[in-house]
Amino acid sequence: MGRDDLAPQHEKSPRRAMNTYAAVARGGGGRPTMAALSHRLEASAAARMQAPGRRSDVHTVSREWLVIRYPSILCAAMLLLAWAASPAACAQTPDASAPPAVATAHPAPARPASGVYYEIFVRSFADSNGDGTGDLDGVTARLDYLHWLGVSGLWLMPIFPSPSYHGYDITDYRAVNPPYGTMADFKRLVAAAHARGIKVIIDLVANHTSNEHPWFKAAQNPASPYHDWYLWAGPHTNLKARSPWGGPVWRTLGTQHYMGIFDTHMPDLNYANPAVRKAMIAIGRFWLKQGADGFRLDAAKHIFDKFKSNDHSLAIMDQDATWWTEFRRGIDAVNPHAYLVGEVSGSHSRLLAPFFRPLNAVFDFPLAPRLIASAANERDDHLGATLVHIQDVYRAAAGHDVRDAPFLGNHDRDRVMSDLHGNLDHMKVAAALLLTLPGHPFVYYGEEIGMRGVKPDPDLREPMRWDRSRSAPGEATWEVSPIPAGEDVSVAAEQGDPHSLLTRYRELIHWRKDIAPLRDGVIADYPTGDAALAAWRLTDAGGSVLVVHNLSGAAHELALQDQAGLRFAGLLRSTRPGATLRDRTLHLPPYTSVVLTAQPAAARAGVARSP
């Protein structure tokens, strides 16, 4: 699932490049400008890629791609610009923290997607009708913010009818929870998201239903055909058996006992019954037909993994993976490109790997605490080597390169800012670690503004803070925020602040749009010999970059070494001013992350300097 293969071309000589790009930059005899030069460079490269013999499915050519693939042309062009252009001719960089600009009559070509997904608890996100409960129309009203932030996908936590506030016990799989709106509201949300290049996946709770679901109500009669849709204890069943996390497995209902490994209100479905499997595949197809782009699969490993005694059994995991393969094949008839990401808990990547055969990805539970700990402790927890190991384990299981789904926090875990004790520098570093990983990183709503929360669960799922005032229109009020009222933890407070956490998240997400290896690259470790620095190389079909993070509050230097025949010669991005690259030594200010370009070491004859 990497980028299309872009075959290299021979670079022009510097003199020929000077002549060619002098002409295209002037465009009619006028003095060259930065904007004109950049535009013509990209257009020329795009035309070269569309020439006979080239692939025709390349949509955009970024400046960073040009730096990676045609360094001599870019250098020549920049020399030309320095010779010919006046300071007034140079276009200023737009303010990245500003809200979206009004569309022009001739919009620029769409940039590549960032690959970042954003998890939304609809009840808490945005209220469109003033009843205090977030709803689907509220999400639609905030799509421009999400587009500005740069995310390319949404994960909606359960939107089905349910007796609980969280929605993970479902009473009707083919309807929308009335407080959230209607099916028409869902379709309108999906259409509006798609118009902005944003996909929408929904939470599918397949392991269990609500005990108020009509299926389960009918199943309580042993003579009902629905009785076998659930799991019931027999005369020799060990009613004291424990679930994988040590809770009860069997729940009492009169003289019967049914399986409910999560809760009394959540009876487990019986996937040994073909009728259950057929019904769940039909539900998947139904939602794809309504416009959903895929599913987050709740408790994906517990379809057959029910008991502590066989938790992490490879044979049981194979049973789970076999079911999800059947589900995958069943929904392919509607959308063979539907995105499936599984909730598969486990402390090691080998426990997640079997699910990469039927699914696109699983959430990287083993990695999340290591990212947070590295930021909190200001020390590299061997992240580069860990990432390579995870990549290799997943690839071996799937039989091909895979796209991981890393994350820092979600609706079941204490919020990251609370884990980091409110330390803004550590939070920014954690965000940089996450968003410079390839694949599809997931961001939990409010994470980007530093919302805090610790268990119990409702305090992890508190209303999104849009305005400084909690009573402002659009704010959900069903739950009181744990953030003190006087604190400016809100989109309104942070959107215009160049030093805010929100600005940093947006900056990092937009890096991914511009620098393809951050999204699509294969990871290689880059040992630094310095415990305060974490680094890895990312390579896709178009080139390589090196990512380096200074995890500490002190400045550090790194003497760059060639790797795999590559030399790291240019500074593409930095989260803070003051990062420099001189005489092959990288200087990093405190808590700074950078991305460096790479080129063949043999082709580099000069001294690398920062731009």
Short mmCIF file of C-alpha atoms in Angstrom, two decimals, residues 78-562:
data_model
loop_
_atom_site.label_atom_id
_atom_site.label_comp_id
_atom_site.label_asym_id
_atom_site.label_seq_id
_atom_site.Cartn_x
_atom_site.Cartn_y
_atom_site.Cartn_z
CA MET A 78 17.68 28.70 -6.03
CA LEU A 79 20.98 30.17 -7.23
CA LEU A 80 19.13 31.73 -10.14
CA LEU A 81 16.56 33.19 -7.79
CA ALA A 82 19.22 34.73 -5.55
CA TRP A 83 20.83 36.35 -8.65
CA ALA A 84 17.70 37.66 -10.30
CA ALA A 85 14.91 38.22 -7.78
CA SER A 86 14.46 41.26 -5.61
CA PRO A 87 13.36 40.80 -1.98
CA ALA A 88 9.98 42.27 -2.80
CA ALA A 89 9.40 39.58 -5.40
CA CYS A 90 9.60 36.75 -2.85
CA ALA A 91 6.21 35.51 -1.65
CA GLN A 92 5.74 35.31 2.11
CA THR A 93 4.87 32.03 3.75
CA PRO A 94 1.22 32.04 4.81
CA ASP A 95 0.36 31.89 8.49
CA ALA A 96 -0.09 28.17 9.22
CA SER A 97 -2.11 28.89 12.34
CA ALA A 98 -4.77 30.90 10.54
CA PRO A 99 -8.22 29.41 9.85
CA PRO A 100 -8.97 28.22 6.31
CA ALA A 101 -8.89 30.92 3.67
CA VAL A 102 -11.86 31.57 1.40
CA ALA A 103 -11.69 29.40 -1.71
CA THR A 104 -10.58 31.17 -4.89
CA ALA A 105 -12.01 30.78 -8.36
CA HIS A 106 -8.99 28.68 -9.33
CA PRO A 107 -8.13 26.47 -6.31
CA ALA A 108 -4.75 24.81 -6.15
CA PRO A 109 -4.58 21.06 -6.90
CA ALA A 110 -5.50 18.91 -3.91
CA ARG A 111 -2.57 17.87 -1.74
CA PRO A 112 -2.07 14.24 -0.78
CA ALA A 113 -3.98 13.00 2.24
CA SER A 114 -2.16 13.03 5.58
CA GLY A 115 -3.31 9.52 6.48
CA VAL A 116 -4.30 10.75 9.96
CA TYR A 117 -7.61 9.58 11.47
CA TYR A 118 -9.47 11.47 14.18
CA GLU A 119 -11.56 9.63 16.78
CA ILE A 120 -14.86 11.31 17.70
CA PHE A 121 -17.27 10.56 20.54
CA VAL A 122 -20.33 12.10 18.90
CA ARG A 123 -22.12 12.76 22.20
CA SER A 124 -19.25 15.02 23.29
CA PHE A 125 -18.03 16.58 20.08
CA ALA A 126 -20.45 19.32 19.00
CA ASP A 127 -24.09 20.11 19.71
CA SER A 128 -26.09 21.49 16.78
CA ASN A 129 -29.50 21.96 18.43
CA GLY A 130 -28.78 23.23 21.92
CA ASP A 131 -29.93 20.15 23.86
CA GLY A 132 -26.47 19.64 25.39
CA THR A 133 -25.77 16.38 23.53
CA GLY A 134 -23.41 16.24 20.60
CA ASP A 135 -24.89 14.99 17.35
CA LEU A 136 -24.09 14.16 13.74
CA ASP A 137 -25.07 17.60 12.49
CA GLY A 138 -22.64 19.02 15.03
CA VAL A 139 -19.84 16.93 13.51
CA THR A 140 -20.85 18.15 10.05
CA ALA A 141 -20.70 21.75 11.26
CA ARG A 142 -17.10 21.21 12.42
CA LEU A 143 -15.78 19.56 9.26
CA ASP A 144 -14.08 22.77 8.15
CA TYR A 145 -12.05 22.70 11.37
CA LEU A 146 -11.08 19.07 10.79
CA HIS A 147 -10.15 19.83 7.18
CA TRP A 148 -8.05 22.79 8.38
CA LEU A 149 -6.38 20.52 10.94
CA GLY A 150 -5.46 18.22 8.06
CA VAL A 151 -6.98 14.89 9.04
CA SER A 152 -8.00 12.56 6.22
CA GLY A 153 -10.37 10.26 8.12
CA LEU A 154 -12.85 10.19 10.99
CA TRP A 155 -13.62 7.33 13.33
CA LEU A 156 -17.08 7.74 14.85
CA MET A 157 -17.56 5.86 18.09
CA PRO A 158 -20.87 3.89 18.10
CA ILE A 159 -23.73 5.85 16.60
CA PHE A 160 -26.40 3.12 16.94
CA PRO A 161 -29.39 3.12 19.32
CA SER A 162 -28.23 2.06 22.78
CA PRO A 163 -29.44 2.35 26.39
CA SER A 164 -25.98 3.48 27.58
CA TYR A 165 -24.22 6.83 27.19
CA HIS A 166 -21.24 5.25 25.41
CA GLY A 167 -23.17 3.16 22.89
CA TYR A 168 -21.18 -0.08 23.06
CA ASP A 169 -24.32 -2.11 23.84
CA ILE A 170 -26.41 -1.89 20.69
CA THR A 171 -30.16 -2.46 20.33
CA ASP A 172 -30.45 -1.82 16.55
CA TYR A 173 -27.55 -2.19 14.11
CA ARG A 174 -29.38 -0.53 11.22
CA ALA A 175 -30.39 2.79 12.75
CA VAL A 176 -28.91 5.96 14.23
CA ASN A 177 -29.19 6.75 17.93
CA PRO A 178 -32.05 9.32 18.06
CA PRO A 179 -30.14 11.87 20.20
CA TYR A 180 -27.45 11.86 17.49
CA GLY A 181 -29.88 12.41 14.62
CA THR A 182 -31.16 10.37 11.70
CA MET A 183 -29.87 8.26 8.85
CA ALA A 184 -30.32 11.31 6.62
CA ASP A 185 -28.02 13.25 8.98
CA PHE A 186 -25.42 10.49 8.70
CA LYS A 187 -25.55 10.50 4.92
CA ARG A 188 -25.25 14.29 4.88
CA LEU A 189 -22.20 14.09 7.15
CA VAL A 190 -20.55 11.50 4.93
CA ALA A 191 -21.22 13.49 1.77
CA ALA A 192 -19.84 16.68 3.32
CA ALA A 193 -16.77 14.84 4.63
CA HIS A 194 -16.10 13.24 1.26
CA ALA A 195 -16.36 16.67 -0.39
CA ARG A 196 -13.42 17.70 1.81
CA GLY A 197 -11.40 14.56 1.13
CA ILE A 198 -12.19 13.06 4.54
CA LYS A 199 -13.25 9.44 4.95
CA VAL A 200 -15.65 8.24 7.64
CA ILE A 201 -15.38 4.89 9.41
CA ILE A 202 -17.78 3.80 12.14
CA ASP A 203 -17.37 1.68 15.25
CA LEU A 204 -18.81 -1.80 14.69
CA VAL A 205 -19.45 -3.71 17.91
CA ALA A 206 -19.67 -7.28 16.65
CA ASN A 207 -18.68 -9.29 19.74
CA HIS A 208 -21.88 -8.62 21.68
CA THR A 209 -25.22 -6.82 21.64
CA SER A 210 -27.21 -5.05 24.30
CA ASN A 211 -29.26 -7.28 26.57
CA GLU A 212 -32.17 -5.14 25.34
CA HIS A 213 -31.61 -6.11 21.70
CA PRO A 214 -34.61 -7.96 20.20
CA TRP A 215 -32.31 -10.86 19.33
CA PHE A 216 -31.37 -11.38 22.97
CA LYS A 217 -34.92 -10.91 24.24
CA ALA A 218 -36.06 -13.66 21.88
CA ALA A 219 -33.04 -15.80 22.78
CA GLN A 220 -34.12 -16.09 26.40
CA ASN A 221 -36.66 -18.67 25.24
CA PRO A 222 -34.71 -21.92 24.74
CA ALA A 223 -37.15 -22.88 21.99
CA SER A 224 -36.44 -19.72 19.97
CA PRO A 225 -34.17 -19.96 16.91
CA TYR A 226 -32.33 -16.93 18.40
CA HIS A 227 -31.34 -18.92 21.49
CA ASP A 228 -28.35 -20.29 19.60
CA TRP A 229 -27.32 -16.76 18.55
CA TYR A 230 -25.82 -16.38 22.05
CA LEU A 231 -23.67 -18.52 24.31
CA TRP A 232 -25.28 -20.35 27.23
CA ALA A 233 -23.86 -22.41 30.05
CA GLY A 234 -24.51 -26.15 30.11
CA PRO A 235 -24.84 -28.46 33.13
CA HIS A 236 -21.07 -28.99 33.33
CA THR A 237 -19.93 -25.43 32.61
CA ASN A 238 -17.50 -23.89 35.11
CA LEU A 239 -19.51 -20.85 36.16
CA LYS A 240 -16.48 -19.46 38.01
CA ALA A 241 -14.39 -19.15 34.85
CA ARG A 242 -12.69 -15.79 34.39
CA SER A 243 -12.44 -13.54 31.36
CA PRO A 244 -9.07 -12.58 29.81
CA TRP A 245 -8.86 -9.58 32.19
CA GLY A 246 -10.05 -11.52 35.24
CA GLY A 247 -13.74 -10.61 35.34
CA PRO A 248 -16.71 -12.99 35.30
CA VAL A 249 -17.62 -14.80 32.09
CA TRP A 250 -21.09 -16.10 32.93
CA ARG A 251 -24.08 -13.94 33.88
CA THR A 252 -27.23 -15.11 35.63
CA LEU A 253 -30.64 -14.83 33.98
CA GLY A 254 -33.23 -16.67 36.07
CA THR A 255 -32.17 -20.31 35.94
CA GLN A 256 -29.97 -19.76 32.87
CA HIS A 257 -26.46 -18.38 32.52
CA TYR A 258 -25.29 -16.53 29.42
CA MET A 259 -21.82 -15.40 28.40
CA GLY A 260 -21.04 -11.70 28.81
CA ILE A 261 -17.31 -11.20 29.15
CA PHE A 262 -17.54 -7.40 29.17
CA ASP A 263 -20.66 -6.71 31.21
CA THR A 264 -24.02 -8.06 32.30
CA HIS A 265 -25.65 -5.74 29.78
CA MET A 266 -23.49 -7.06 26.89
CA PRO A 267 -24.29 -10.71 26.02
CA ASP A 268 -21.76 -12.30 23.66
CA LEU A 269 -22.86 -13.49 20.22
CA ASN A 270 -22.18 -17.07 19.12
CA TYR A 271 -19.99 -16.94 16.00
CA ALA A 272 -20.03 -20.71 15.67
CA ASN A 273 -23.56 -20.14 14.36
CA PRO A 274 -23.57 -19.39 10.60
CA ALA A 275 -26.72 -17.30 11.02
CA VAL A 276 -24.86 -14.86 13.28
CA ARG A 277 -21.98 -14.55 10.85
CA LYS A 278 -24.37 -13.96 7.96
CA ALA A 279 -26.25 -11.29 9.92
CA MET A 280 -23.10 -9.37 10.85
CA ILE A 281 -21.82 -9.41 7.27
CA ALA A 282 -25.19 -8.06 6.14
CA ILE A 283 -24.87 -5.25 8.71
CA GLY A 284 -21.42 -4.39 7.38
CA ARG A 285 -22.74 -4.25 3.84
CA PHE A 286 -25.67 -2.09 4.95
CA TRP A 287 -23.46 0.64 6.38
CA LEU A 288 -21.11 0.64 3.43
CA LYS A 289 -24.15 1.25 1.24
CA GLN A 290 -25.05 4.23 3.45
CA GLY A 291 -21.63 5.72 2.63
CA ALA A 292 -19.35 4.54 5.44
CA ASP A 293 -15.75 3.96 4.30
CA GLY A 294 -15.01 1.13 6.70
CA PHE A 295 -15.10 0.06 10.32
CA ARG A 296 -13.23 0.21 13.56
CA LEU A 297 -13.81 -3.32 14.86
CA ASP A 298 -14.44 -3.29 18.58
CA ALA A 299 -12.96 -6.18 20.61
CA ALA A 300 -11.81 -7.84 17.39
CA LYS A 301 -9.77 -10.52 19.19
CA HIS A 302 -12.56 -11.60 21.54
CA ILE A 303 -14.93 -13.17 19.04
CA PHE A 304 -13.51 -16.52 20.21
CA ASP A 305 -11.02 -15.45 22.91
CA LYS A 306 -13.25 -15.60 25.99
CA PHE A 307 -11.30 -17.14 28.87
CA LYS A 308 -8.22 -16.16 30.82
CA SER A 309 -7.03 -19.75 30.53
CA ASN A 310 -6.61 -19.48 26.76
CA ASP A 311 -5.95 -15.77 26.31
CA HIS A 312 -3.29 -15.15 23.64
CA SER A 313 -3.66 -18.70 22.33
CA LEU A 314 -2.46 -18.70 18.72
CA ALA A 315 -5.10 -21.28 17.83
CA ILE A 316 -7.85 -19.03 19.22
CA MET A 317 -6.41 -16.00 17.43
CA ASP A 318 -6.47 -17.97 14.18
CA GLN A 319 -10.18 -18.61 14.76
CA ASP A 320 -10.73 -14.87 15.23
CA ALA A 321 -8.71 -14.08 12.10
CA THR A 322 -10.66 -16.69 10.12
CA TRP A 323 -13.94 -14.99 11.04
CA TRP A 324 -12.64 -11.55 10.06
CA THR A 325 -11.45 -13.00 6.76
CA GLU A 326 -15.01 -14.17 6.14
CA PHE A 327 -16.30 -10.72 7.07
CA ARG A 328 -13.76 -9.06 4.78
CA ARG A 329 -14.82 -11.22 1.84
CA GLY A 330 -18.46 -10.58 2.61
CA ILE A 331 -18.22 -6.79 2.53
CA ASP A 332 -15.88 -6.75 -0.48
CA ALA A 333 -18.97 -7.23 -2.63
CA VAL A 334 -20.01 -3.68 -1.68
CA ASN A 335 -16.63 -1.97 -1.27
CA PRO A 336 -13.40 -3.92 -1.71
CA HIS A 337 -11.47 -0.85 -0.49
CA ALA A 338 -13.29 -0.52 2.83
CA TYR A 339 -10.83 0.21 5.64
CA LEU A 340 -10.87 -2.25 8.55
CA VAL A 341 -8.89 -1.47 11.69
CA GLY A 342 -9.16 -3.78 14.66
CA GLU A 343 -9.03 -3.26 18.40
CA VAL A 344 -6.63 -6.06 19.32
CA SER A 345 -5.12 -5.57 22.75
CA GLY A 346 -1.82 -7.18 23.59
CA SER A 347 1.57 -6.37 25.06
CA HIS A 348 3.61 -7.59 22.08
CA SER A 349 3.35 -7.14 18.33
CA ARG A 350 3.30 -10.90 17.74
CA LEU A 351 -0.11 -10.99 19.50
CA LEU A 352 -1.48 -8.49 17.02
CA ALA A 353 0.19 -9.81 13.87
CA PRO A 354 -2.32 -12.56 12.88
CA PHE A 355 -5.02 -9.93 12.40
CA PHE A 356 -3.07 -8.22 9.62
CA ARG A 357 -4.09 -11.04 7.30
CA PRO A 358 -7.79 -10.09 7.12
CA LEU A 359 -7.60 -6.46 8.33
CA ASN A 360 -5.90 -3.36 6.98
CA ALA A 361 -4.46 -2.55 10.39
CA VAL A 362 -4.76 -3.03 14.12
CA PHE A 363 -4.21 -0.39 16.75
CA ASP A 364 -0.62 -0.54 17.97
CA PHE A 365 -1.26 -1.04 21.67
CA PRO A 366 2.31 -2.15 22.51
CA LEU A 367 3.78 1.01 20.98
CA ALA A 368 1.55 3.67 22.58
CA PRO A 369 2.98 3.52 26.14
CA ARG A 370 6.53 3.52 24.79
CA LEU A 371 5.93 6.71 22.83
CA ILE A 372 4.46 8.40 25.89
CA ALA A 373 7.23 7.12 28.20
CA SER A 374 9.95 8.35 25.83
CA ALA A 375 8.40 11.81 25.86
CA ALA A 376 7.85 11.81 29.63
CA ASN A 377 11.32 10.50 30.53
CA GLU A 378 13.13 12.49 27.82
CA ARG A 379 14.95 9.31 26.84
CA ASP A 380 14.81 7.14 23.74
CA ASP A 381 13.29 3.78 24.62
CA HIS A 382 15.01 2.15 21.60
CA LEU A 383 12.16 3.41 19.45
CA GLY A 384 13.89 3.03 16.09
CA ALA A 385 14.77 -0.62 16.67
CA THR A 386 11.30 -1.26 18.13
CA LEU A 387 9.59 0.21 15.08
CA VAL A 388 11.66 -1.95 12.74
CA HIS A 389 10.82 -5.06 14.78
CA ILE A 390 7.09 -4.25 14.73
CA GLN A 391 7.22 -3.64 10.99
CA ASP A 392 9.00 -6.94 10.36
CA VAL A 393 6.60 -8.97 12.55
CA TYR A 394 3.54 -7.50 10.84
CA ARG A 395 5.00 -7.94 7.36
CA ALA A 396 5.85 -11.57 8.04
CA ALA A 397 2.30 -12.27 9.22
CA ALA A 398 0.58 -10.44 6.37
CA GLY A 399 2.95 -11.50 3.59
CA HIS A 400 3.31 -7.89 2.39
CA ASP A 401 4.08 -4.39 3.65
CA VAL A 402 1.40 -3.14 6.03
CA ARG A 403 0.20 0.24 7.28
CA ASP A 404 0.30 0.44 11.05
CA ALA A 405 -2.29 2.33 13.14
CA PRO A 406 -0.28 3.99 15.92
CA PHE A 407 -1.91 6.20 18.55
CA LEU A 408 -1.24 7.90 21.86
CA GLY A 409 -4.67 7.85 23.50
CA ASN A 410 -8.26 6.77 23.03
CA HIS A 411 -11.60 6.64 24.84
CA ASP A 412 -10.50 3.82 27.18
CA ARG A 413 -7.22 5.32 28.42
CA ASP A 414 -6.34 8.29 30.59
CA ARG A 415 -5.81 11.28 28.35
CA VAL A 416 -2.22 11.81 27.25
CA MET A 417 -1.91 15.30 28.70
CA SER A 418 -2.88 13.83 32.07
CA ASP A 419 -0.34 11.03 31.64
CA LEU A 420 2.27 13.73 31.01
CA HIS A 421 1.16 15.77 34.06
CA GLY A 422 0.25 18.78 31.96
CA ASN A 423 3.78 19.25 30.56
CA LEU A 424 3.25 21.04 27.22
CA ASP A 425 6.78 20.38 25.93
CA HIS A 426 6.42 16.65 26.58
CA MET A 427 3.01 16.64 24.90
CA LYS A 428 4.45 18.31 21.80
CA VAL A 429 7.25 15.75 21.66
CA ALA A 430 4.78 12.87 22.01
CA ALA A 431 2.75 14.34 19.14
CA ALA A 432 5.87 14.61 16.99
CA LEU A 433 6.82 10.99 17.70
CA LEU A 434 3.34 9.84 16.69
CA LEU A 435 2.91 11.96 13.59
CA THR A 436 6.29 11.12 12.07
CA LEU A 437 5.36 7.44 11.96
CA PRO A 438 4.15 5.92 8.68
CA GLY A 439 0.71 4.43 8.29
CA HIS A 440 -2.49 5.85 9.75
CA PRO A 441 -1.92 7.56 13.11
CA PHE A 442 -5.07 8.08 15.16
CA VAL A 443 -5.70 11.23 17.20
CA TYR A 444 -8.37 11.24 19.95
CA TYR A 445 -10.61 14.30 19.84
CA GLY A 446 -9.33 17.08 22.11
CA GLU A 447 -5.85 15.55 22.24
CA GLU A 448 -4.69 18.30 19.87
CA ILE A 449 -5.66 21.04 22.35
CA GLY A 450 -4.38 19.26 25.45
CA MET A 451 -7.65 18.18 27.05
CA ARG A 452 -7.09 16.21 30.24
CA GLY A 453 -9.03 13.39 31.88
CA VAL A 454 -8.48 10.32 34.06
CA LYS A 455 -10.80 7.44 34.81
CA PRO A 456 -13.68 6.85 35.44
CA ASP A 457 -14.49 6.55 31.76
CA PRO A 458 -16.94 9.47 31.45
CA ASP A 459 -14.07 11.81 32.39
CA LEU A 460 -12.08 10.48 29.42
CA ARG A 461 -14.96 11.27 27.09
CA GLU A 462 -15.83 14.77 28.23
CA PRO A 463 -17.17 17.47 25.87
CA MET A 464 -14.83 18.93 23.29
CA ARG A 465 -13.74 22.45 24.18
CA TRP A 466 -14.42 24.77 21.25
CA ASP A 467 -14.81 28.07 23.03
CA ARG A 468 -13.35 29.67 26.14
CA SER A 469 -16.89 29.66 27.52
CA ARG A 470 -18.49 26.30 28.27
CA SER A 471 -21.91 27.77 27.59
CA ALA A 472 -21.07 28.98 24.08
CA PRO A 473 -23.27 27.74 21.22
CA GLY A 474 -22.16 24.35 19.93
CA GLU A 475 -20.61 23.18 23.19
CA ALA A 476 -21.88 19.80 24.46
CA THR A 477 -22.80 19.95 28.14
CA TRP A 478 -23.91 16.41 29.00
CA GLU A 479 -20.77 15.92 31.14
CA VAL A 480 -18.82 18.52 33.13
CA SER A 481 -15.29 19.00 31.82
CA PRO A 482 -12.50 18.16 34.30
CA ILE A 483 -10.54 21.15 32.96
CA PRO A 484 -10.81 24.16 35.33
CA ALA A 485 -13.05 26.86 33.90
CA GLY A 486 -10.28 29.48 33.97
CA GLU A 487 -7.90 27.53 31.72
CA ASP A 488 -7.71 28.44 28.03
CA VAL A 489 -7.80 24.85 26.78
CA SER A 490 -9.97 25.33 23.72
CA VAL A 491 -9.80 25.66 19.97
CA ALA A 492 -10.65 29.36 20.21
CA ALA A 493 -7.77 30.00 22.61
CA GLU A 494 -5.18 28.03 20.64
CA GLN A 495 -6.04 28.41 16.97
CA GLY A 496 -4.32 31.78 16.58
CA ASP A 497 -1.40 31.06 18.92
CA PRO A 498 1.75 30.04 16.99
CA HIS A 499 3.15 28.34 20.09
CA SER A 500 0.05 26.33 21.03
CA LEU A 501 -0.32 22.58 21.03
CA LEU A 502 -3.05 22.87 18.38
CA THR A 503 -0.69 24.72 16.06
CA ARG A 504 1.94 22.02 16.57
CA TYR A 505 -0.53 19.22 15.76
CA ARG A 506 -1.65 20.99 12.61
CA GLU A 507 1.95 21.63 11.57
CA LEU A 508 2.93 17.98 12.01
CA ILE A 509 -0.18 16.68 10.24
CA HIS A 510 0.52 18.95 7.28
CA TRP A 511 4.13 17.72 7.14
CA ARG A 512 2.62 14.36 6.25
CA LYS A 513 0.76 15.89 3.32
CA ASP A 514 3.97 17.35 1.91
CA ILE A 515 6.54 14.65 2.69
CA ALA A 516 5.43 11.31 1.32
CA PRO A 517 7.85 9.01 3.22
CA LEU A 518 6.30 10.20 6.50
CA ARG A 519 3.05 8.60 5.34
CA ASP A 520 4.18 5.72 3.21
CA GLY A 521 7.77 4.96 4.18
CA VAL A 522 9.42 1.76 5.31
CA ILE A 523 11.27 2.28 8.61
CA ALA A 524 14.97 1.73 9.22
CA ASP A 525 16.62 2.35 12.58
CA TYR A 526 19.15 5.18 12.77
CA PRO A 527 21.21 4.75 15.96
CA THR A 528 22.39 8.06 17.42
CA GLY A 529 24.45 6.95 20.42
CA ASP A 530 22.62 9.63 22.44
CA ALA A 531 19.81 8.59 24.78
CA ALA A 532 18.15 11.99 24.38
CA LEU A 533 17.74 11.54 20.62
CA ALA A 534 15.35 9.22 18.76
CA ALA A 535 15.79 8.80 15.01
CA TRP A 536 14.61 6.67 12.11
CA ARG A 537 14.89 6.68 8.34
CA LEU A 538 11.80 6.43 6.16
CA THR A 539 11.96 5.31 2.54
CA ASP A 540 9.22 5.09 -0.05
CA ALA A 541 9.31 4.70 -3.83
CA GLY A 542 10.14 8.39 -4.26
CA GLY A 543 13.02 8.80 -1.83
CA SER A 544 14.15 8.81 1.78
CA VAL A 545 14.10 11.16 4.74
CA LEU A 546 15.64 11.05 8.20
CA VAL A 547 13.54 11.99 11.24
CA VAL A 548 15.36 13.08 14.40
CA HIS A 549 13.72 14.02 17.71
CA ASN A 550 15.44 15.78 20.58
CA LEU A 551 13.43 14.46 23.51
CA SER A 552 15.15 16.59 26.11
CA GLY A 553 15.10 20.14 27.45
CA ALA A 554 18.75 20.68 26.47
CA ALA A 555 20.30 21.34 23.06
CA HIS A 556 22.01 18.36 21.44
CA GLU A 557 24.23 17.78 18.43
CA LEU A 558 24.36 14.75 16.17
CA ALA A 559 27.21 13.96 13.80
CA LEU A 560 25.37 12.55 10.81
CA GLN A 561 26.62 9.32 9.29
CA ASP A 562 25.77 7.95 5.86
#
